[in-house]
Amino acid sequence: MAQPQMRKADECGVPDNKQYLHPLLAKNYGNWKYHDRPRPGVLHHVAHTGDEVWTVRAGTQRQMDVGTIRKLCDIADQYAEGHVRFTIRSNIEYMLSKESMVAPLIAKLEAEGFPVGGTGNSVSMIAHTQGWLHCDIPGTDASGVVKSLMDDLYEEFKREDMPNRVHLSTSCCEINCGGQADIAIIIQHTKPPKINHDLVANVCERPAVVARCPVAAIRPALVNGRPSLEVDEKKCICCGACYPPCPPMQINDPEHSKLAIWVGGKNSNARAKPTFMKMVASGLPNNPPRWTEVGDVVKKILFTYKEDARPWERLSDWIDRIGWPRFFEKTELPFTKYLIDDWRGSRANLNASTHIRF
Ligand code: SF4
Ligand code: SF4
């Protein structure tokens, strides 16, 4: 019997995406005349050739089981034209060549529990970092925080009545794959790791642990005559990166691992230059399964912005206009000297502002 042929390794990068495009997208690639949004969650693109494409965007729970992905694909086969794509914020999009297919597809998606929206000035799906599934250093369940928040912001995903688009994110460590967002939720460890010296020699590959520290705070040491490690606590930034290769360096802690909220980050050049986000709340409890304290602060910031910002102001534009003192007054968040900028140059930075001087 003939042996099945193994697929040959292809070392030349990702496959060409054009083979997977909806035929109208492939035909009109780079040749679009304009687009508009007939309703929240639906994009309508018109090409110079006269071809039209409707795109329906739905929210997903992001980390999906195979059954859910199959369900979404079955919907694509039955109610769309068999083509889907995922946006960077994990929304799924269905491309259609006929307007008459839009309403039945939306009805089916909503009946199956996938809200249609996330376009224009809405709160789009919250981006979150990989978390427990793919990474070894998470200090919280980033996807769980997303789920609890999106349950509360469900209607804001389906409507387009924010002043501008709002991007939220959650990150399960402070040092790696979290990005800039209008409102970001980030874990913070507030104490250096505690080392169980009895276990280090048996469990940890010490050079790997030393190499892992981003600020070179870990040194090999002999403790009670046994090989172990020591941490220079003045250098340690409490990032949590040393725990995975060396579990005896315990840093996760119900009391000292907290969540912080950062605001005003954006990547785009639209209207104003890209901005870094700044911390406006810290020390919030890492409190699964609903993270209510974090949700309350995020909603307070979000709805104050919604109420107070002018049309088309991103969250960073709004703060720039009203100034940080008014931001803290309006959101009723307590201001401490550790907020806004917490790096060592913050003194000069803050004194450069017309709003805060000390
Ligand atoms: S944010 Fe940090 S802990 Fe979370 S997935 Fe990224 S690198 Fe891992
Ligand atoms: S917590 Fe981070 S900074 Fe501190 S010792 Fe571990 S790896 Fe280094």
PDB file of C-alpha atoms in Angstrom, residues 144-350:
ATOM      1  CA  GLY A 144     -11.082  36.025  31.980  1.00  0.00           C
ATOM      2  CA  VAL A 145     -10.853  39.778  32.584  1.00  0.00           C
ATOM      3  CA  VAL A 146     -11.852  40.303  28.936  1.00  0.00           C
ATOM      4  CA  LYS A 147     -14.848  38.008  29.211  1.00  0.00           C
ATOM      5  CA  SER A 148     -16.148  39.731  32.368  1.00  0.00           C
ATOM      6  CA  LEU A 149     -15.677  43.201  30.902  1.00  0.00           C
ATOM      7  CA  MET A 150     -17.184  42.403  27.522  1.00  0.00           C
ATOM      8  CA  ASP A 151     -20.250  40.965  29.263  1.00  0.00           C
ATOM      9  CA  ASP A 152     -20.692  44.461  30.766  1.00  0.00           C
ATOM     10  CA  LEU A 153     -19.822  46.329  27.563  1.00  0.00           C
ATOM     11  CA  TYR A 154     -21.844  44.104  25.206  1.00  0.00           C
ATOM     12  CA  GLU A 155     -24.156  46.923  24.138  1.00  0.00           C
ATOM     13  CA  GLU A 156     -21.228  49.299  23.536  1.00  0.00           C
ATOM     14  CA  PHE A 157     -19.833  46.754  21.061  1.00  0.00           C
ATOM     15  CA  LYS A 158     -23.118  46.747  19.135  1.00  0.00           C
ATOM     16  CA  ARG A 159     -23.549  50.523  19.050  1.00  0.00           C
ATOM     17  CA  GLU A 160     -21.398  53.217  17.486  1.00  0.00           C
ATOM     18  CA  ASP A 161     -22.061  56.024  19.928  1.00  0.00           C
ATOM     19  CA  MET A 162     -18.653  56.603  21.523  1.00  0.00           C
ATOM     20  CA  PRO A 163     -16.889  59.895  20.603  1.00  0.00           C
ATOM     21  CA  ASN A 164     -14.319  57.870  18.642  1.00  0.00           C
ATOM     22  CA  ARG A 165     -13.281  54.222  18.509  1.00  0.00           C
ATOM     23  CA  VAL A 166     -12.217  52.728  21.839  1.00  0.00           C
ATOM     24  CA  HIS A 167      -9.603  49.993  22.063  1.00  0.00           C
ATOM     25  CA  LEU A 168      -9.212  48.112  25.335  1.00  0.00           C
ATOM     26  CA  SER A 169      -6.608  45.526  26.230  1.00  0.00           C
ATOM     27  CA  THR A 170      -5.555  43.304  29.095  1.00  0.00           C
ATOM     28  CA  SER A 171      -2.044  41.999  29.766  1.00  0.00           C
ATOM     29  CA  CYS A 172      -0.987  39.245  32.134  1.00  0.00           C
ATOM     30  CA  CYS A 173       2.543  40.593  32.740  1.00  0.00           C
ATOM     31  CA  GLU A 174       4.110  44.029  32.615  1.00  0.00           C
ATOM     32  CA  ILE A 175       7.065  43.388  30.360  1.00  0.00           C
ATOM     33  CA  ASN A 176       6.157  41.565  27.196  1.00  0.00           C
ATOM     34  CA  CYS A 177       3.330  41.318  24.717  1.00  0.00           C
ATOM     35  CA  GLY A 178       0.797  43.873  25.954  1.00  0.00           C
ATOM     36  CA  GLY A 179       0.301  46.790  23.562  1.00  0.00           C
ATOM     37  CA  GLN A 180      -0.962  50.355  23.691  1.00  0.00           C
ATOM     38  CA  ALA A 181      -4.699  50.870  24.183  1.00  0.00           C
ATOM     39  CA  ASP A 182      -7.146  53.618  25.092  1.00  0.00           C
ATOM     40  CA  ILE A 183      -7.738  51.731  28.340  1.00  0.00           C
ATOM     41  CA  ALA A 184      -5.423  48.873  29.343  1.00  0.00           C
ATOM     42  CA  ILE A 185      -5.570  46.525  32.306  1.00  0.00           C
ATOM     43  CA  ILE A 186      -2.176  45.186  33.376  1.00  0.00           C
ATOM     44  CA  ILE A 187      -1.038  42.876  36.170  1.00  0.00           C
ATOM     45  CA  GLN A 188       1.530  44.253  38.578  1.00  0.00           C
ATOM     46  CA  HIS A 189       3.608  42.273  41.035  1.00  0.00           C
ATOM     47  CA  THR A 190       4.508  44.640  43.838  1.00  0.00           C
ATOM     48  CA  LYS A 191       7.150  42.592  45.682  1.00  0.00           C
ATOM     49  CA  PRO A 192      10.319  40.816  44.440  1.00  0.00           C
ATOM     50  CA  PRO A 193      10.169  37.004  44.350  1.00  0.00           C
ATOM     51  CA  LYS A 194      10.582  35.006  47.555  1.00  0.00           C
ATOM     52  CA  ILE A 195      13.185  32.281  47.098  1.00  0.00           C
ATOM     53  CA  ASN A 196      12.844  28.830  48.622  1.00  0.00           C
ATOM     54  CA  HIS A 197      16.574  28.063  48.813  1.00  0.00           C
ATOM     55  CA  ASP A 198      16.013  24.412  49.741  1.00  0.00           C
ATOM     56  CA  LEU A 199      14.521  23.714  46.327  1.00  0.00           C
ATOM     57  CA  VAL A 200      16.541  25.843  43.907  1.00  0.00           C
ATOM     58  CA  ALA A 201      19.437  23.395  43.449  1.00  0.00           C
ATOM     59  CA  ASN A 202      17.080  20.515  42.614  1.00  0.00           C
ATOM     60  CA  VAL A 203      14.582  22.331  40.440  1.00  0.00           C
ATOM     61  CA  CYS A 204      16.215  25.281  38.659  1.00  0.00           C
ATOM     62  CA  GLU A 205      18.734  25.528  35.892  1.00  0.00           C
ATOM     63  CA  ARG A 206      20.468  28.537  37.384  1.00  0.00           C
ATOM     64  CA  PRO A 207      22.125  30.022  34.260  1.00  0.00           C
ATOM     65  CA  ALA A 208      18.745  29.958  32.489  1.00  0.00           C
ATOM     66  CA  VAL A 209      17.159  31.824  35.410  1.00  0.00           C
ATOM     67  CA  VAL A 210      19.964  34.403  35.537  1.00  0.00           C
ATOM     68  CA  ALA A 211      19.617  34.956  31.763  1.00  0.00           C
ATOM     69  CA  ARG A 212      15.885  35.402  32.053  1.00  0.00           C
ATOM     70  CA  CYS A 213      15.992  38.548  34.199  1.00  0.00           C
ATOM     71  CA  PRO A 214      15.586  41.671  32.030  1.00  0.00           C
ATOM     72  CA  VAL A 215      17.481  43.905  34.473  1.00  0.00           C
ATOM     73  CA  ALA A 216      20.253  41.485  35.520  1.00  0.00           C
ATOM     74  CA  ALA A 217      19.050  41.401  39.121  1.00  0.00           C
ATOM     75  CA  ILE A 218      19.645  37.668  39.698  1.00  0.00           C
ATOM     76  CA  ARG A 219      23.010  36.244  40.721  1.00  0.00           C
ATOM     77  CA  PRO A 220      24.121  32.695  41.551  1.00  0.00           C
ATOM     78  CA  ALA A 221      24.810  32.343  45.276  1.00  0.00           C
ATOM     79  CA  LEU A 222      25.696  29.722  47.866  1.00  0.00           C
ATOM     80  CA  VAL A 223      23.094  29.629  50.643  1.00  0.00           C
ATOM     81  CA  ASN A 224      23.617  27.323  53.639  1.00  0.00           C
ATOM     82  CA  GLY A 225      26.329  25.604  51.608  1.00  0.00           C
ATOM     83  CA  ARG A 226      23.994  24.775  48.720  1.00  0.00           C
ATOM     84  CA  PRO A 227      23.875  26.355  45.259  1.00  0.00           C
ATOM     85  CA  SER A 228      21.035  28.826  45.012  1.00  0.00           C
ATOM     86  CA  LEU A 229      20.233  32.289  43.659  1.00  0.00           C
ATOM     87  CA  GLU A 230      19.920  35.764  45.093  1.00  0.00           C
ATOM     88  CA  VAL A 231      18.005  38.781  43.882  1.00  0.00           C
ATOM     89  CA  ASP A 232      19.262  42.360  44.064  1.00  0.00           C
ATOM     90  CA  GLU A 233      15.979  43.854  45.229  1.00  0.00           C
ATOM     91  CA  LYS A 234      17.050  47.394  44.356  1.00  0.00           C
ATOM     92  CA  LYS A 235      17.292  46.389  40.720  1.00  0.00           C
ATOM     93  CA  CYS A 236      14.310  44.004  40.568  1.00  0.00           C
ATOM     94  CA  ILE A 237      11.336  45.450  38.716  1.00  0.00           C
ATOM     95  CA  CYS A 238       9.012  42.689  39.981  1.00  0.00           C
ATOM     96  CA  CYS A 239       8.237  41.507  36.468  1.00  0.00           C
ATOM     97  CA  GLY A 240       7.705  37.829  37.274  1.00  0.00           C
ATOM     98  CA  ALA A 241       9.894  36.489  34.459  1.00  0.00           C
ATOM     99  CA  CYS A 242      12.079  34.385  36.776  1.00  0.00           C
ATOM    100  CA  TYR A 243       9.251  32.333  38.236  1.00  0.00           C
ATOM    101  CA  PRO A 244       8.568  30.022  35.240  1.00  0.00           C
ATOM    102  CA  PRO A 245      12.105  28.645  34.824  1.00  0.00           C
ATOM    103  CA  CYS A 246      12.435  28.493  38.604  1.00  0.00           C
ATOM    104  CA  PRO A 247       9.170  27.914  40.508  1.00  0.00           C
ATOM    105  CA  PRO A 248      10.920  28.199  43.902  1.00  0.00           C
ATOM    106  CA  MET A 249      11.205  31.943  43.073  1.00  0.00           C
ATOM    107  CA  GLN A 250       7.556  32.503  43.920  1.00  0.00           C
ATOM    108  CA  ILE A 251       6.188  35.933  42.979  1.00  0.00           C
ATOM    109  CA  ASN A 252       2.455  35.426  42.382  1.00  0.00           C
ATOM    110  CA  ASP A 253       0.705  36.357  45.545  1.00  0.00           C
ATOM    111  CA  PRO A 254      -2.966  37.080  46.306  1.00  0.00           C
ATOM    112  CA  GLU A 255      -2.008  40.115  48.365  1.00  0.00           C
ATOM    113  CA  HIS A 256       0.818  41.619  46.329  1.00  0.00           C
ATOM    114  CA  SER A 257      -0.110  40.758  42.724  1.00  0.00           C
ATOM    115  CA  LYS A 258      -2.492  43.510  41.709  1.00  0.00           C
ATOM    116  CA  LEU A 259      -4.056  45.019  38.625  1.00  0.00           C
ATOM    117  CA  ALA A 260      -3.429  48.510  37.294  1.00  0.00           C
ATOM    118  CA  ILE A 261      -5.316  50.590  34.727  1.00  0.00           C
ATOM    119  CA  TRP A 262      -3.502  52.633  32.093  1.00  0.00           C
ATOM    120  CA  VAL A 263      -5.162  55.090  29.694  1.00  0.00           C
ATOM    121  CA  GLY A 264      -4.513  57.135  26.587  1.00  0.00           C
ATOM    122  CA  GLY A 265      -2.369  54.854  24.415  1.00  0.00           C
ATOM    123  CA  LYS A 266      -2.898  54.651  20.688  1.00  0.00           C
ATOM    124  CA  ASN A 267      -0.935  53.368  17.710  1.00  0.00           C
ATOM    125  CA  SER A 268      -2.572  55.300  14.911  1.00  0.00           C
ATOM    126  CA  ASN A 269      -1.499  58.574  13.344  1.00  0.00           C
ATOM    127  CA  ALA A 270      -5.093  59.687  12.760  1.00  0.00           C
ATOM    128  CA  ARG A 271      -5.808  63.252  14.020  1.00  0.00           C
ATOM    129  CA  ALA A 272      -2.824  63.204  16.408  1.00  0.00           C
ATOM    130  CA  LYS A 273       0.450  61.351  16.769  1.00  0.00           C
ATOM    131  CA  PRO A 274       0.648  57.956  18.495  1.00  0.00           C
ATOM    132  CA  THR A 275       0.729  58.151  22.292  1.00  0.00           C
ATOM    133  CA  PHE A 276       1.962  56.046  25.194  1.00  0.00           C
ATOM    134  CA  MET A 277      -0.567  55.148  27.831  1.00  0.00           C
ATOM    135  CA  LYS A 278      -0.136  56.223  31.454  1.00  0.00           C
ATOM    136  CA  MET A 279      -1.138  54.579  34.707  1.00  0.00           C
ATOM    137  CA  VAL A 280      -4.172  56.098  36.449  1.00  0.00           C
ATOM    138  CA  ALA A 281      -5.151  53.403  38.965  1.00  0.00           C
ATOM    139  CA  SER A 282      -3.172  50.685  40.695  1.00  0.00           C
ATOM    140  CA  GLY A 283      -3.468  48.198  43.506  1.00  0.00           C
ATOM    141  CA  LEU A 284      -6.802  46.820  42.275  1.00  0.00           C
ATOM    142  CA  PRO A 285      -7.449  43.266  43.464  1.00  0.00           C
ATOM    143  CA  ASN A 286      -6.760  40.410  41.046  1.00  0.00           C
ATOM    144  CA  ASN A 287     -10.159  39.039  41.827  1.00  0.00           C
ATOM    145  CA  PRO A 288     -11.515  36.238  39.612  1.00  0.00           C
ATOM    146  CA  PRO A 289     -13.958  35.177  38.293  1.00  0.00           C
ATOM    147  CA  ARG A 290     -15.545  38.603  37.571  1.00  0.00           C
ATOM    148  CA  TRP A 291     -12.862  41.200  38.508  1.00  0.00           C
ATOM    149  CA  THR A 292     -15.619  43.581  39.617  1.00  0.00           C
ATOM    150  CA  GLU A 293     -13.261  46.229  41.089  1.00  0.00           C
ATOM    151  CA  VAL A 294     -11.368  46.468  37.788  1.00  0.00           C
ATOM    152  CA  GLY A 295     -14.612  46.532  35.799  1.00  0.00           C
ATOM    153  CA  ASP A 296     -15.940  49.401  37.936  1.00  0.00           C
ATOM    154  CA  VAL A 297     -12.864  51.574  37.279  1.00  0.00           C
ATOM    155  CA  VAL A 298     -12.809  50.807  33.525  1.00  0.00           C
ATOM    156  CA  LYS A 299     -16.515  51.598  33.188  1.00  0.00           C
ATOM    157  CA  LYS A 300     -16.129  54.822  35.179  1.00  0.00           C
ATOM    158  CA  ILE A 301     -13.341  56.009  32.844  1.00  0.00           C
ATOM    159  CA  LEU A 302     -15.142  54.837  29.711  1.00  0.00           C
ATOM    160  CA  PHE A 303     -18.500  56.425  30.480  1.00  0.00           C
ATOM    161  CA  THR A 304     -16.940  59.680  31.744  1.00  0.00           C
ATOM    162  CA  TYR A 305     -15.078  59.877  28.420  1.00  0.00           C
ATOM    163  CA  LYS A 306     -18.265  59.065  26.513  1.00  0.00           C
ATOM    164  CA  GLU A 307     -20.125  61.837  28.306  1.00  0.00           C
ATOM    165  CA  ASP A 308     -17.450  64.511  28.274  1.00  0.00           C
ATOM    166  CA  ALA A 309     -15.371  64.098  25.099  1.00  0.00           C
ATOM    167  CA  ARG A 310     -16.109  66.038  21.937  1.00  0.00           C
ATOM    168  CA  PRO A 311     -16.988  64.201  18.743  1.00  0.00           C
ATOM    169  CA  TRP A 312     -13.939  62.380  17.279  1.00  0.00           C
ATOM    170  CA  GLU A 313     -11.711  62.893  20.321  1.00  0.00           C
ATOM    171  CA  ARG A 314      -9.832  59.697  21.172  1.00  0.00           C
ATOM    172  CA  LEU A 315      -9.372  59.136  24.880  1.00  0.00           C
ATOM    173  CA  SER A 316      -5.845  60.618  24.714  1.00  0.00           C
ATOM    174  CA  ASP A 317      -7.153  63.720  22.858  1.00  0.00           C
ATOM    175  CA  TRP A 318      -9.810  64.202  25.523  1.00  0.00           C
ATOM    176  CA  ILE A 319      -7.233  64.011  28.346  1.00  0.00           C
ATOM    177  CA  ASP A 320      -4.926  66.375  26.450  1.00  0.00           C
ATOM    178  CA  ARG A 321      -7.730  68.912  26.208  1.00  0.00           C
ATOM    179  CA  ILE A 322      -9.033  68.744  29.789  1.00  0.00           C
ATOM    180  CA  GLY A 323      -5.675  68.038  31.516  1.00  0.00           C
ATOM    181  CA  TRP A 324      -4.805  65.356  34.076  1.00  0.00           C
ATOM    182  CA  PRO A 325      -6.213  67.144  37.166  1.00  0.00           C
ATOM    183  CA  ARG A 326      -9.645  67.392  35.510  1.00  0.00           C
ATOM    184  CA  PHE A 327      -9.348  63.752  34.401  1.00  0.00           C
ATOM    185  CA  PHE A 328      -8.914  62.651  38.014  1.00  0.00           C
ATOM    186  CA  GLU A 329     -11.694  64.971  39.196  1.00  0.00           C
ATOM    187  CA  LYS A 330     -14.167  63.788  36.598  1.00  0.00           C
ATOM    188  CA  THR A 331     -13.411  60.077  36.961  1.00  0.00           C
ATOM    189  CA  GLU A 332     -13.221  60.405  40.785  1.00  0.00           C
ATOM    190  CA  LEU A 333     -10.081  58.286  40.822  1.00  0.00           C
ATOM    191  CA  PRO A 334      -7.655  59.077  43.667  1.00  0.00           C
ATOM    192  CA  PHE A 335      -4.416  60.645  42.413  1.00  0.00           C
ATOM    193  CA  THR A 336      -1.096  59.581  43.976  1.00  0.00           C
ATOM    194  CA  LYS A 337       2.469  60.474  43.128  1.00  0.00           C
ATOM    195  CA  TYR A 338       2.943  57.018  41.604  1.00  0.00           C
ATOM    196  CA  LEU A 339       0.413  57.596  38.838  1.00  0.00           C
ATOM    197  CA  ILE A 340       0.541  59.005  35.290  1.00  0.00           C
ATOM    198  CA  ASP A 341       4.312  58.529  34.943  1.00  0.00           C
ATOM    199  CA  ASP A 342       6.082  56.076  37.206  1.00  0.00           C
ATOM    200  CA  TRP A 343       9.515  56.006  35.596  1.00  0.00           C
ATOM    201  CA  ARG A 344      12.520  57.829  36.974  1.00  0.00           C
ATOM    202  CA  GLY A 345      12.329  60.709  34.477  1.00  0.00           C
ATOM    203  CA  SER A 346       8.734  61.442  35.368  1.00  0.00           C
ATOM    204  CA  ARG A 347       9.655  64.467  37.461  1.00  0.00           C
ATOM    205  CA  ALA A 348      11.033  66.302  34.450  1.00  0.00           C
ATOM    206  CA  ASN A 349       8.204  65.044  32.290  1.00  0.00           C
ATOM    207  CA  LEU A 350       5.468  66.160  34.637  1.00  0.00           C
TER     208      LEU A 350
END
